[in-house]
Structures are given as structure tokens and as C-alpha cells.
């Protein structure tokens, strides 16, 4: 009885703690949406106005004329789709090779690949910029696309760990039936790891879509900038004019694809985190 009472008290404490955390997490998003419909006077009103007196959609119309928002969305979408589709294919092939194929120095090569995660991006940022500059790729989308086509190390590591739970006898059975290694991967292995691949694709898509550092290094022309750079330019230009409703409207439009992906694929995202914890 005493134990049950302790559990209930602890549950109440955890519920209150999580609820307070949820308020801090949701409040910025609620303020962004609310501000996008406000007048400038309501933005700076004291006490703060959370619900505007009238919902004005004019800023959602103006954002398309105030900056290259549409081209920013198109560029971000093009980069993200190219990298996630082709990069996922190469990553899953690499994971299959490291997990199921037998070749010389396999574990050493995998450790070298994994150790590259220890190198922070600022350490390679300048050499990489010089290299791409020599290629003539600066102010193009190539530096943001080409490296990702060769795969994602975290995805390779995750899928390799996932593949260790699949019996090697499946590979041997496929070889006896005369299938090539690529045939075994395409017909047997990939369908088995599809849930793990889907979860990793979603997380990778979100990371590329929200990337700000790499685009600001390589992109200069307004028509080639990604959505995150366009939003940053909105902030730099219109914050001086205290036009925060316009900035918040543009920010919310930029957030919509990620919000939709999370709402639709939240099960796969949560499963990915859970599987990572079990495997780790």
C-alpha cells in the first residue's frame, strides 16, 4: 500500500515536471503562430497578447513578394530529396557490406569510417571550401548535394547494427539459389530493414532541411539560397523595421514541412530513437 502511494506521488511529480517542460517547448511555437496574425502594436503590447483581436492573414500574402521564399523552398526541397534518396541507397549498401560480407580489413575500414565522426565540421570547413572553390562549385548547390550522395556515416552505423540481428543463413540461402550480392540486398535485405531505413531517412531529411551553416558558406546569389538563408535574410531586413509578424509568418511557412513530416511519421521517428537505445 505504501509502495503504491509512493508510485503515485512519483508519477504526479513526473507528470508536473514533464508538463512544465512541454509548456517551455510549445510556447515559442505558439508565440510564432500567434505573432504572425498580430498587428505591430499587439506584438509590443504589455501585458503580452497571446491571441490577437483579429486574425490578419496579410503577412502570409506579403512574404511571397518580400523575398525569394518560393525559390528558397524549391532549392531546399531539391537538395534534401537528392541527398536523402541517393544517399540512403549508398548508405544501406555500405551497411550491408560491413554487416554481412566478408572481406579483408572489414572491421578496420569500418572503424576508420566511424572515427571520422570525431572530427568536428569547423575543422574541415576551410579545406573543404578551398577544394570546392577549386572545382568551381562555390555559389552552386553541388557542395550541398555531392558529399551527401556518398552516404551518411550515422545511417551506415545504425543500419549495420540493425543488420547484425538478421541471420547470415539468409545470405547463404540466397547465394545457393544463384542470386548475386546486389540481388540478395535488393530482394531480401532491403525489405527487411525498410522500417529502420524509413526512420533514418526522416531524421536525415529534417537535418538537411534545417541546415544553415553549410548553405551560408557556399551560397551567395539570392536565387540559389536555401529556405533557411531566406528566413535569415527576412530577419536581418525586417527586424529593423519591427515587422515581426512578417518574419513569424515566413518562419511558420518554413516550419510547415517539418511539422507535417513529424505528425505523419512520428511513429517511425520514435521507433528510430527506441531502436538506437536498444542497439547502443
PDB file of C-alpha atoms in Angstrom:
ATOM      1  CA  UNK A   1       0.000   0.000   0.000  1.00  0.00           C
ATOM      2  CA  UNK A   2       2.855   2.323   0.946  1.00  0.00           C
ATOM      3  CA  UNK A   3       4.695   1.330  -2.212  1.00  0.00           C
ATOM      4  CA  UNK A   4       1.649   2.101  -4.347  1.00  0.00           C
ATOM      5  CA  UNK A   5       1.334   5.503  -2.684  1.00  0.00           C
ATOM      6  CA  UNK A   6       4.998   6.258  -3.420  1.00  0.00           C
ATOM      7  CA  UNK A   7       4.482   5.304  -7.064  1.00  0.00           C
ATOM      8  CA  UNK A   8       1.513   7.608  -7.344  1.00  0.00           C
ATOM      9  CA  UNK A   9       3.410  10.524  -5.800  1.00  0.00           C
ATOM     10  CA  UNK A  10       6.350   9.935  -8.117  1.00  0.00           C
ATOM     11  CA  UNK A  11       4.000   9.730 -11.120  1.00  0.00           C
ATOM     12  CA  UNK A  12       2.421  13.036 -10.157  1.00  0.00           C
ATOM     13  CA  UNK A  13       5.841  14.636  -9.737  1.00  0.00           C
ATOM     14  CA  UNK A  14       6.994  13.351 -13.157  1.00  0.00           C
ATOM     15  CA  UNK A  15       3.742  14.495 -14.782  1.00  0.00           C
ATOM     16  CA  UNK A  16       4.146  18.014 -13.379  1.00  0.00           C
ATOM     17  CA  UNK A  17       7.820  18.130 -14.404  1.00  0.00           C
ATOM     18  CA  UNK A  18       7.059  16.972 -17.975  1.00  0.00           C
ATOM     19  CA  UNK A  19       4.107  19.377 -18.231  1.00  0.00           C
ATOM     20  CA  UNK A  20       6.321  22.333 -17.286  1.00  0.00           C
ATOM     21  CA  UNK A  21       8.878  21.205 -19.862  1.00  0.00           C
ATOM     22  CA  UNK A  22       6.140  20.868 -22.505  1.00  0.00           C
ATOM     23  CA  UNK A  23       4.998  24.440 -21.851  1.00  0.00           C
ATOM     24  CA  UNK A  24       8.544  25.744 -22.409  1.00  0.00           C
ATOM     25  CA  UNK A  25       8.809  23.682 -25.617  1.00  0.00           C
ATOM     26  CA  UNK A  26       5.436  24.659 -27.099  1.00  0.00           C
ATOM     27  CA  UNK A  27       5.376  28.333 -26.041  1.00  0.00           C
ATOM     28  CA  UNK A  28       7.855  29.564 -28.735  1.00  0.00           C
ATOM     29  CA  UNK A  29       5.878  27.810 -31.476  1.00  0.00           C
ATOM     30  CA  UNK A  30       2.587  29.197 -30.147  1.00  0.00           C
ATOM     31  CA  UNK A  31       4.131  32.687 -29.987  1.00  0.00           C
ATOM     32  CA  UNK A  32       5.381  32.372 -33.585  1.00  0.00           C
ATOM     33  CA  UNK A  33       1.954  31.402 -34.921  1.00  0.00           C
ATOM     34  CA  UNK A  34       0.164  33.997 -32.798  1.00  0.00           C
ATOM     35  CA  UNK A  35       2.536  36.821 -33.778  1.00  0.00           C
ATOM     36  CA  UNK A  36       2.148  36.092 -37.500  1.00  0.00           C
ATOM     37  CA  UNK A  37      -1.507  37.188 -37.209  1.00  0.00           C
ATOM     38  CA  UNK A  38      -0.948  40.248 -34.984  1.00  0.00           C
ATOM     39  CA  UNK A  39      -0.576  43.929 -35.704  1.00  0.00           C
ATOM     40  CA  UNK A  40       2.709  45.634 -34.790  1.00  0.00           C
ATOM     41  CA  UNK A  41       1.010  47.270 -31.802  1.00  0.00           C
ATOM     42  CA  UNK A  42      -0.100  43.894 -30.447  1.00  0.00           C
ATOM     43  CA  UNK A  43       3.440  42.484 -30.789  1.00  0.00           C
ATOM     44  CA  UNK A  44       4.828  45.011 -28.281  1.00  0.00           C
ATOM     45  CA  UNK A  45       1.738  45.253 -26.058  1.00  0.00           C
ATOM     46  CA  UNK A  46       2.092  44.833 -22.294  1.00  0.00           C
ATOM     47  CA  UNK A  47       0.882  42.553 -20.866  1.00  0.00           C
ATOM     48  CA  UNK A  48       1.673  40.287 -23.845  1.00  0.00           C
ATOM     49  CA  UNK A  49      -1.177  39.499 -26.208  1.00  0.00           C
ATOM     50  CA  UNK A  50      -1.251  35.772 -27.000  1.00  0.00           C
ATOM     51  CA  UNK A  51      -4.479  35.791 -29.021  1.00  0.00           C
ATOM     52  CA  UNK A  52      -4.809  38.710 -31.487  1.00  0.00           C
ATOM     53  CA  UNK A  53      -8.042  40.646 -31.561  1.00  0.00           C
ATOM     54  CA  UNK A  54      -8.453  39.902 -35.284  1.00  0.00           C
ATOM     55  CA  UNK A  55      -6.572  37.247 -37.262  1.00  0.00           C
ATOM     56  CA  UNK A  56      -4.946  39.134 -40.135  1.00  0.00           C
ATOM     57  CA  UNK A  57      -3.589  36.901 -42.943  1.00  0.00           C
ATOM     58  CA  UNK A  58      -1.987  39.767 -44.878  1.00  0.00           C
ATOM     59  CA  UNK A  59       1.576  38.802 -43.825  1.00  0.00           C
ATOM     60  CA  UNK A  60       1.099  35.336 -45.318  1.00  0.00           C
ATOM     61  CA  UNK A  61       0.383  37.092 -48.623  1.00  0.00           C
ATOM     62  CA  UNK A  62       3.236  39.622 -48.356  1.00  0.00           C
ATOM     63  CA  UNK A  63       6.012  37.096 -47.626  1.00  0.00           C
ATOM     64  CA  UNK A  64       5.998  35.827 -51.230  1.00  0.00           C
ATOM     65  CA  UNK A  65       6.793  39.330 -52.556  1.00  0.00           C
ATOM     66  CA  UNK A  66       9.228  40.457 -49.839  1.00  0.00           C
ATOM     67  CA  UNK A  67      11.925  37.869 -50.593  1.00  0.00           C
ATOM     68  CA  UNK A  68      12.737  34.769 -52.698  1.00  0.00           C
ATOM     69  CA  UNK A  69      10.761  32.471 -50.428  1.00  0.00           C
ATOM     70  CA  UNK A  70       9.454  30.229 -53.214  1.00  0.00           C
ATOM     71  CA  UNK A  71      12.907  29.688 -54.749  1.00  0.00           C
ATOM     72  CA  UNK A  72      14.257  29.007 -51.237  1.00  0.00           C
ATOM     73  CA  UNK A  73      11.663  26.263 -50.751  1.00  0.00           C
ATOM     74  CA  UNK A  74      12.452  24.794 -54.185  1.00  0.00           C
ATOM     75  CA  UNK A  75      16.214  24.785 -53.528  1.00  0.00           C
ATOM     76  CA  UNK A  76      15.840  23.226 -50.083  1.00  0.00           C
ATOM     77  CA  UNK A  77      13.480  20.596 -51.455  1.00  0.00           C
ATOM     78  CA  UNK A  78      15.795  19.755 -54.365  1.00  0.00           C
ATOM     79  CA  UNK A  79      18.854  19.401 -52.099  1.00  0.00           C
ATOM     80  CA  UNK A  80      17.022  17.395 -49.490  1.00  0.00           C
ATOM     81  CA  UNK A  81      15.396  14.951 -51.902  1.00  0.00           C
ATOM     82  CA  UNK A  82      18.605  14.356 -53.911  1.00  0.00           C
ATOM     83  CA  UNK A  83      20.686  13.701 -50.817  1.00  0.00           C
ATOM     84  CA  UNK A  84      18.201  11.573 -48.896  1.00  0.00           C
ATOM     85  CA  UNK A  85      17.122   9.379 -51.837  1.00  0.00           C
ATOM     86  CA  UNK A  86      20.561   8.647 -53.350  1.00  0.00           C
ATOM     87  CA  UNK A  87      22.462   8.916 -50.043  1.00  0.00           C
ATOM     88  CA  UNK A  88      20.124   6.432 -48.377  1.00  0.00           C
ATOM     89  CA  UNK A  89      20.698   3.935 -51.184  1.00  0.00           C
ATOM     90  CA  UNK A  90      24.502   4.149 -50.886  1.00  0.00           C
ATOM     91  CA  UNK A  91      24.336   4.127 -47.068  1.00  0.00           C
ATOM     92  CA  UNK A  92      22.227   0.966 -46.968  1.00  0.00           C
ATOM     93  CA  UNK A  93      24.586  -0.729 -49.452  1.00  0.00           C
ATOM     94  CA  UNK A  94      27.593   0.193 -47.301  1.00  0.00           C
ATOM     95  CA  UNK A  95      25.842  -1.031 -44.142  1.00  0.00           C
ATOM     96  CA  UNK A  96      25.032  -4.348 -45.861  1.00  0.00           C
ATOM     97  CA  UNK A  97      28.654  -4.731 -46.921  1.00  0.00           C
ATOM     98  CA  UNK A  98      30.059  -4.036 -43.457  1.00  0.00           C
ATOM     99  CA  UNK A  99      27.499  -6.255 -41.731  1.00  0.00           C
ATOM    100  CA  UNK A 100      27.196  -9.300 -43.976  1.00  0.00           C
ATOM    101  CA  UNK A 101      30.062  -9.502 -46.458  1.00  0.00           C
ATOM    102  CA  UNK A 102      33.437 -10.988 -45.619  1.00  0.00           C
ATOM    103  CA  UNK A 103      36.406  -9.049 -46.980  1.00  0.00           C
ATOM    104  CA  UNK A 104      39.880  -8.151 -45.781  1.00  0.00           C
ATOM    105  CA  UNK A 105      40.242  -5.382 -43.165  1.00  0.00           C
ATOM    106  CA  UNK A 106      36.465  -5.010 -42.952  1.00  0.00           C
ATOM    107  CA  UNK A 107      36.386  -4.025 -39.269  1.00  0.00           C
ATOM    108  CA  UNK A 108      39.406  -1.736 -39.641  1.00  0.00           C
ATOM    109  CA  UNK A 109      37.785   0.120 -42.521  1.00  0.00           C
ATOM    110  CA  UNK A 110      34.568   0.468 -40.550  1.00  0.00           C
ATOM    111  CA  UNK A 111      36.431   1.844 -37.524  1.00  0.00           C
ATOM    112  CA  UNK A 112      38.241   4.370 -39.734  1.00  0.00           C
ATOM    113  CA  UNK A 113      34.919   5.409 -41.209  1.00  0.00           C
ATOM    114  CA  UNK A 114      33.358   5.678 -37.767  1.00  0.00           C
ATOM    115  CA  UNK A 115      36.294   7.636 -36.361  1.00  0.00           C
ATOM    116  CA  UNK A 116      35.634  10.398 -38.883  1.00  0.00           C
ATOM    117  CA  UNK A 117      32.615  11.281 -36.739  1.00  0.00           C
ATOM    118  CA  UNK A 118      35.076  12.544 -34.147  1.00  0.00           C
ATOM    119  CA  UNK A 119      36.246  15.325 -36.493  1.00  0.00           C
ATOM    120  CA  UNK A 120      34.168  18.463 -35.912  1.00  0.00           C
ATOM    121  CA  UNK A 121      32.845  20.182 -39.026  1.00  0.00           C
ATOM    122  CA  UNK A 122      34.629  23.522 -38.291  1.00  0.00           C
ATOM    123  CA  UNK A 123      37.964  21.647 -38.508  1.00  0.00           C
ATOM    124  CA  UNK A 124      37.370  20.637 -42.152  1.00  0.00           C
ATOM    125  CA  UNK A 125      35.265  23.613 -43.155  1.00  0.00           C
ATOM    126  CA  UNK A 126      38.066  25.732 -44.654  1.00  0.00           C
ATOM    127  CA  UNK A 127      39.919  22.908 -46.525  1.00  0.00           C
ATOM    128  CA  UNK A 128      36.603  21.734 -47.898  1.00  0.00           C
ATOM    129  CA  UNK A 129      35.715  25.244 -49.035  1.00  0.00           C
ATOM    130  CA  UNK A 130      39.096  25.606 -50.792  1.00  0.00           C
ATOM    131  CA  UNK A 131      38.618  22.242 -52.511  1.00  0.00           C
ATOM    132  CA  UNK A 132      35.120  23.073 -53.763  1.00  0.00           C
ATOM    133  CA  UNK A 133      36.326  26.532 -54.774  1.00  0.00           C
ATOM    134  CA  UNK A 134      38.990  24.883 -56.959  1.00  0.00           C
ATOM    135  CA  UNK A 135      36.233  22.786 -58.522  1.00  0.00           C
ATOM    136  CA  UNK A 136      34.268  25.969 -59.293  1.00  0.00           C
ATOM    137  CA  UNK A 137      31.366  24.791 -57.152  1.00  0.00           C
ATOM    138  CA  UNK A 138      31.015  27.878 -54.926  1.00  0.00           C
ATOM    139  CA  UNK A 139      27.629  29.584 -55.303  1.00  0.00           C
ATOM    140  CA  UNK A 140      26.150  26.380 -56.677  1.00  0.00           C
ATOM    141  CA  UNK A 141      24.140  23.650 -54.981  1.00  0.00           C
ATOM    142  CA  UNK A 142      26.798  20.984 -55.696  1.00  0.00           C
ATOM    143  CA  UNK A 143      28.737  21.316 -52.375  1.00  0.00           C
ATOM    144  CA  UNK A 144      25.469  20.711 -50.536  1.00  0.00           C
ATOM    145  CA  UNK A 145      24.456  17.716 -52.652  1.00  0.00           C
ATOM    146  CA  UNK A 146      27.507  15.776 -53.879  1.00  0.00           C
ATOM    147  CA  UNK A 147      29.071  14.827 -50.474  1.00  0.00           C
ATOM    148  CA  UNK A 148      25.713  13.515 -49.260  1.00  0.00           C
ATOM    149  CA  UNK A 149      25.355  11.222 -52.266  1.00  0.00           C
ATOM    150  CA  UNK A 150      28.113   9.006 -50.838  1.00  0.00           C
ATOM    151  CA  UNK A 151      26.088   8.267 -47.736  1.00  0.00           C
ATOM    152  CA  UNK A 152      25.685   9.228 -44.120  1.00  0.00           C
ATOM    153  CA  UNK A 153      28.019   7.696 -41.546  1.00  0.00           C
ATOM    154  CA  UNK A 154      25.427   7.688 -38.787  1.00  0.00           C
ATOM    155  CA  UNK A 155      22.955   5.914 -41.058  1.00  0.00           C
ATOM    156  CA  UNK A 156      25.594   3.346 -42.045  1.00  0.00           C
ATOM    157  CA  UNK A 157      26.395   2.711 -38.383  1.00  0.00           C
ATOM    158  CA  UNK A 158      22.725   2.428 -37.424  1.00  0.00           C
ATOM    159  CA  UNK A 159      21.802   0.084 -40.288  1.00  0.00           C
ATOM    160  CA  UNK A 160      24.892  -2.064 -39.723  1.00  0.00           C
ATOM    161  CA  UNK A 161      23.859  -2.576 -36.106  1.00  0.00           C
ATOM    162  CA  UNK A 162      20.323  -3.358 -37.262  1.00  0.00           C
ATOM    163  CA  UNK A 163      21.604  -5.890 -39.795  1.00  0.00           C
ATOM    164  CA  UNK A 164      23.545  -7.844 -37.176  1.00  0.00           C
ATOM    165  CA  UNK A 165      20.213  -9.187 -35.880  1.00  0.00           C
ATOM    166  CA  UNK A 166      19.424 -10.719 -39.298  1.00  0.00           C
ATOM    167  CA  UNK A 167      20.739 -14.299 -39.617  1.00  0.00           C
ATOM    168  CA  UNK A 168      23.613 -14.844 -42.045  1.00  0.00           C
ATOM    169  CA  UNK A 169      21.876 -18.033 -43.223  1.00  0.00           C
ATOM    170  CA  UNK A 170      19.582 -15.831 -45.322  1.00  0.00           C
ATOM    171  CA  UNK A 171      22.593 -14.632 -47.297  1.00  0.00           C
ATOM    172  CA  UNK A 172      23.856 -18.175 -47.758  1.00  0.00           C
ATOM    173  CA  UNK A 173      20.410 -19.333 -48.940  1.00  0.00           C
ATOM    174  CA  UNK A 174      20.337 -16.537 -51.494  1.00  0.00           C
ATOM    175  CA  UNK A 175      23.805 -17.495 -52.763  1.00  0.00           C
ATOM    176  CA  UNK A 176      22.758 -21.144 -53.114  1.00  0.00           C
ATOM    177  CA  UNK A 177      19.778 -20.004 -55.191  1.00  0.00           C
ATOM    178  CA  UNK A 178      22.210 -18.226 -57.522  1.00  0.00           C
ATOM    179  CA  UNK A 179      21.442 -14.640 -56.562  1.00  0.00           C
ATOM    180  CA  UNK A 180      24.177 -12.012 -56.742  1.00  0.00           C
ATOM    181  CA  UNK A 181      25.061  -9.931 -53.693  1.00  0.00           C
ATOM    182  CA  UNK A 182      23.162  -6.973 -55.124  1.00  0.00           C
ATOM    183  CA  UNK A 183      20.200  -9.247 -55.820  1.00  0.00           C
ATOM    184  CA  UNK A 184      20.296 -10.520 -52.226  1.00  0.00           C
ATOM    185  CA  UNK A 185      20.398  -6.936 -50.973  1.00  0.00           C
ATOM    186  CA  UNK A 186      17.593  -5.705 -53.239  1.00  0.00           C
ATOM    187  CA  UNK A 187      15.230  -8.682 -52.862  1.00  0.00           C
ATOM    188  CA  UNK A 188      15.890  -9.920 -49.324  1.00  0.00           C
ATOM    189  CA  UNK A 189      17.835  -7.497 -47.136  1.00  0.00           C
ATOM    190  CA  UNK A 190      16.321  -4.129 -48.070  1.00  0.00           C
ATOM    191  CA  UNK A 191      12.701  -5.218 -47.432  1.00  0.00           C
ATOM    192  CA  UNK A 192      13.779  -6.500 -44.003  1.00  0.00           C
ATOM    193  CA  UNK A 193      15.476  -3.231 -42.985  1.00  0.00           C
ATOM    194  CA  UNK A 194      12.870  -0.930 -44.552  1.00  0.00           C
ATOM    195  CA  UNK A 195      11.423   0.289 -41.190  1.00  0.00           C
ATOM    196  CA  UNK A 196      14.893   1.257 -39.936  1.00  0.00           C
ATOM    197  CA  UNK A 197      15.713   2.931 -43.260  1.00  0.00           C
ATOM    198  CA  UNK A 198      12.444   4.891 -43.166  1.00  0.00           C
ATOM    199  CA  UNK A 199      13.171   6.207 -39.679  1.00  0.00           C
ATOM    200  CA  UNK A 200      16.692   7.265 -40.622  1.00  0.00           C
ATOM    201  CA  UNK A 201      15.516   8.946 -43.828  1.00  0.00           C
ATOM    202  CA  UNK A 202      13.076  11.083 -41.851  1.00  0.00           C
ATOM    203  CA  UNK A 203      15.742  12.201 -39.377  1.00  0.00           C
ATOM    204  CA  UNK A 204      18.229  12.919 -42.168  1.00  0.00           C
ATOM    205  CA  UNK A 205      15.606  14.847 -44.142  1.00  0.00           C
ATOM    206  CA  UNK A 206      14.954  17.054 -41.105  1.00  0.00           C
ATOM    207  CA  UNK A 207      18.687  17.678 -40.560  1.00  0.00           C
ATOM    208  CA  UNK A 208      19.298  18.749 -44.179  1.00  0.00           C
ATOM    209  CA  UNK A 209      16.151  20.859 -44.354  1.00  0.00           C
ATOM    210  CA  UNK A 210      17.157  22.786 -41.230  1.00  0.00           C
ATOM    211  CA  UNK A 211      20.850  23.109 -42.137  1.00  0.00           C
ATOM    212  CA  UNK A 212      22.050  26.711 -42.039  1.00  0.00           C
ATOM    213  CA  UNK A 213      25.858  26.601 -41.719  1.00  0.00           C
ATOM    214  CA  UNK A 214      26.789  24.855 -44.985  1.00  0.00           C
ATOM    215  CA  UNK A 215      24.434  26.928 -47.207  1.00  0.00           C
ATOM    216  CA  UNK A 216      25.683  30.213 -45.754  1.00  0.00           C
ATOM    217  CA  UNK A 217      29.279  29.193 -46.584  1.00  0.00           C
ATOM    218  CA  UNK A 218      28.685  28.252 -50.213  1.00  0.00           C
ATOM    219  CA  UNK A 219      25.659  30.211 -51.469  1.00  0.00           C
ATOM    220  CA  UNK A 220      25.694  33.913 -52.338  1.00  0.00           C
ATOM    221  CA  UNK A 221      23.115  34.566 -55.046  1.00  0.00           C
ATOM    222  CA  UNK A 222      19.590  35.148 -53.689  1.00  0.00           C
ATOM    223  CA  UNK A 223      18.012  32.813 -56.268  1.00  0.00           C
ATOM    224  CA  UNK A 224      20.271  29.949 -55.156  1.00  0.00           C
ATOM    225  CA  UNK A 225      19.824  30.330 -51.404  1.00  0.00           C
ATOM    226  CA  UNK A 226      18.048  27.713 -49.382  1.00  0.00           C
ATOM    227  CA  UNK A 227      14.983  28.385 -47.292  1.00  0.00           C
ATOM    228  CA  UNK A 228      16.951  28.811 -44.056  1.00  0.00           C
ATOM    229  CA  UNK A 229      19.064  31.579 -45.620  1.00  0.00           C
ATOM    230  CA  UNK A 230      15.966  33.312 -46.969  1.00  0.00           C
ATOM    231  CA  UNK A 231      14.445  33.282 -43.480  1.00  0.00           C
ATOM    232  CA  UNK A 232      17.695  34.669 -42.025  1.00  0.00           C
ATOM    233  CA  UNK A 233      17.595  37.491 -44.597  1.00  0.00           C
ATOM    234  CA  UNK A 234      13.985  38.205 -43.649  1.00  0.00           C
ATOM    235  CA  UNK A 235      15.115  38.527 -40.039  1.00  0.00           C
ATOM    236  CA  UNK A 236      18.039  40.810 -40.907  1.00  0.00           C
ATOM    237  CA  UNK A 237      15.933  43.072 -43.131  1.00  0.00           C
ATOM    238  CA  UNK A 238      12.590  43.342 -41.386  1.00  0.00           C
ATOM    239  CA  UNK A 239      13.628  43.120 -37.725  1.00  0.00           C
ATOM    240  CA  UNK A 240      14.980  46.681 -38.091  1.00  0.00           C
ATOM    241  CA  UNK A 241      11.521  47.735 -39.258  1.00  0.00           C
ATOM    242  CA  UNK A 242       9.996  45.831 -36.299  1.00  0.00           C
ATOM    243  CA  UNK A 243       7.893  43.897 -38.808  1.00  0.00           C
ATOM    244  CA  UNK A 244       7.888  40.795 -36.621  1.00  0.00           C
ATOM    245  CA  UNK A 245       4.534  39.493 -37.947  1.00  0.00           C
ATOM    246  CA  UNK A 246       6.138  39.181 -41.398  1.00  0.00           C
ATOM    247  CA  UNK A 247       9.175  37.334 -40.004  1.00  0.00           C
ATOM    248  CA  UNK A 248       6.995  34.996 -37.956  1.00  0.00           C
ATOM    249  CA  UNK A 249       4.762  34.250 -40.953  1.00  0.00           C
ATOM    250  CA  UNK A 250       7.804  33.323 -43.069  1.00  0.00           C
ATOM    251  CA  UNK A 251       9.227  31.227 -40.217  1.00  0.00           C
ATOM    252  CA  UNK A 252       5.973  29.334 -39.784  1.00  0.00           C
ATOM    253  CA  UNK A 253       5.790  28.580 -43.527  1.00  0.00           C
ATOM    254  CA  UNK A 254       9.375  27.242 -43.325  1.00  0.00           C
ATOM    255  CA  UNK A 255       8.364  25.103 -40.367  1.00  0.00           C
ATOM    256  CA  UNK A 256       5.289  23.554 -42.005  1.00  0.00           C
ATOM    257  CA  UNK A 257       7.050  20.758 -43.981  1.00  0.00           C
ATOM    258  CA  UNK A 258       8.895  19.566 -40.868  1.00  0.00           C
ATOM    259  CA  UNK A 259       5.739  19.782 -38.781  1.00  0.00           C
ATOM    260  CA  UNK A 260       3.801  17.726 -41.311  1.00  0.00           C
ATOM    261  CA  UNK A 261       6.566  15.117 -41.566  1.00  0.00           C
ATOM    262  CA  UNK A 262       6.716  14.770 -37.790  1.00  0.00           C
ATOM    263  CA  UNK A 263       2.943  14.454 -37.450  1.00  0.00           C
ATOM    264  CA  UNK A 264       2.726  11.844 -40.237  1.00  0.00           C
ATOM    265  CA  UNK A 265       5.852   9.847 -39.368  1.00  0.00           C
ATOM    266  CA  UNK A 266       6.103  10.344 -35.602  1.00  0.00           C
ATOM    267  CA  UNK A 267       5.781   6.575 -35.042  1.00  0.00           C
ATOM    268  CA  UNK A 268       8.859   5.862 -37.182  1.00  0.00           C
ATOM    269  CA  UNK A 269      10.832   8.679 -35.514  1.00  0.00           C
ATOM    270  CA  UNK A 270      10.063   7.381 -32.033  1.00  0.00           C
ATOM    271  CA  UNK A 271      10.857   3.800 -33.115  1.00  0.00           C
ATOM    272  CA  UNK A 272      14.194   5.000 -34.502  1.00  0.00           C
ATOM    273  CA  UNK A 273      15.147   6.556 -31.173  1.00  0.00           C
ATOM    274  CA  UNK A 274      13.986   3.453 -29.295  1.00  0.00           C
ATOM    275  CA  UNK A 275      15.924   1.082 -31.565  1.00  0.00           C
ATOM    276  CA  UNK A 276      19.040   3.269 -31.255  1.00  0.00           C
ATOM    277  CA  UNK A 277      18.810   2.973 -27.474  1.00  0.00           C
ATOM    278  CA  UNK A 278      18.444  -0.793 -27.557  1.00  0.00           C
ATOM    279  CA  UNK A 279      21.236  -1.285 -30.064  1.00  0.00           C
ATOM    280  CA  UNK A 280      23.538   1.250 -28.470  1.00  0.00           C
TER     281      UNK A 280
END
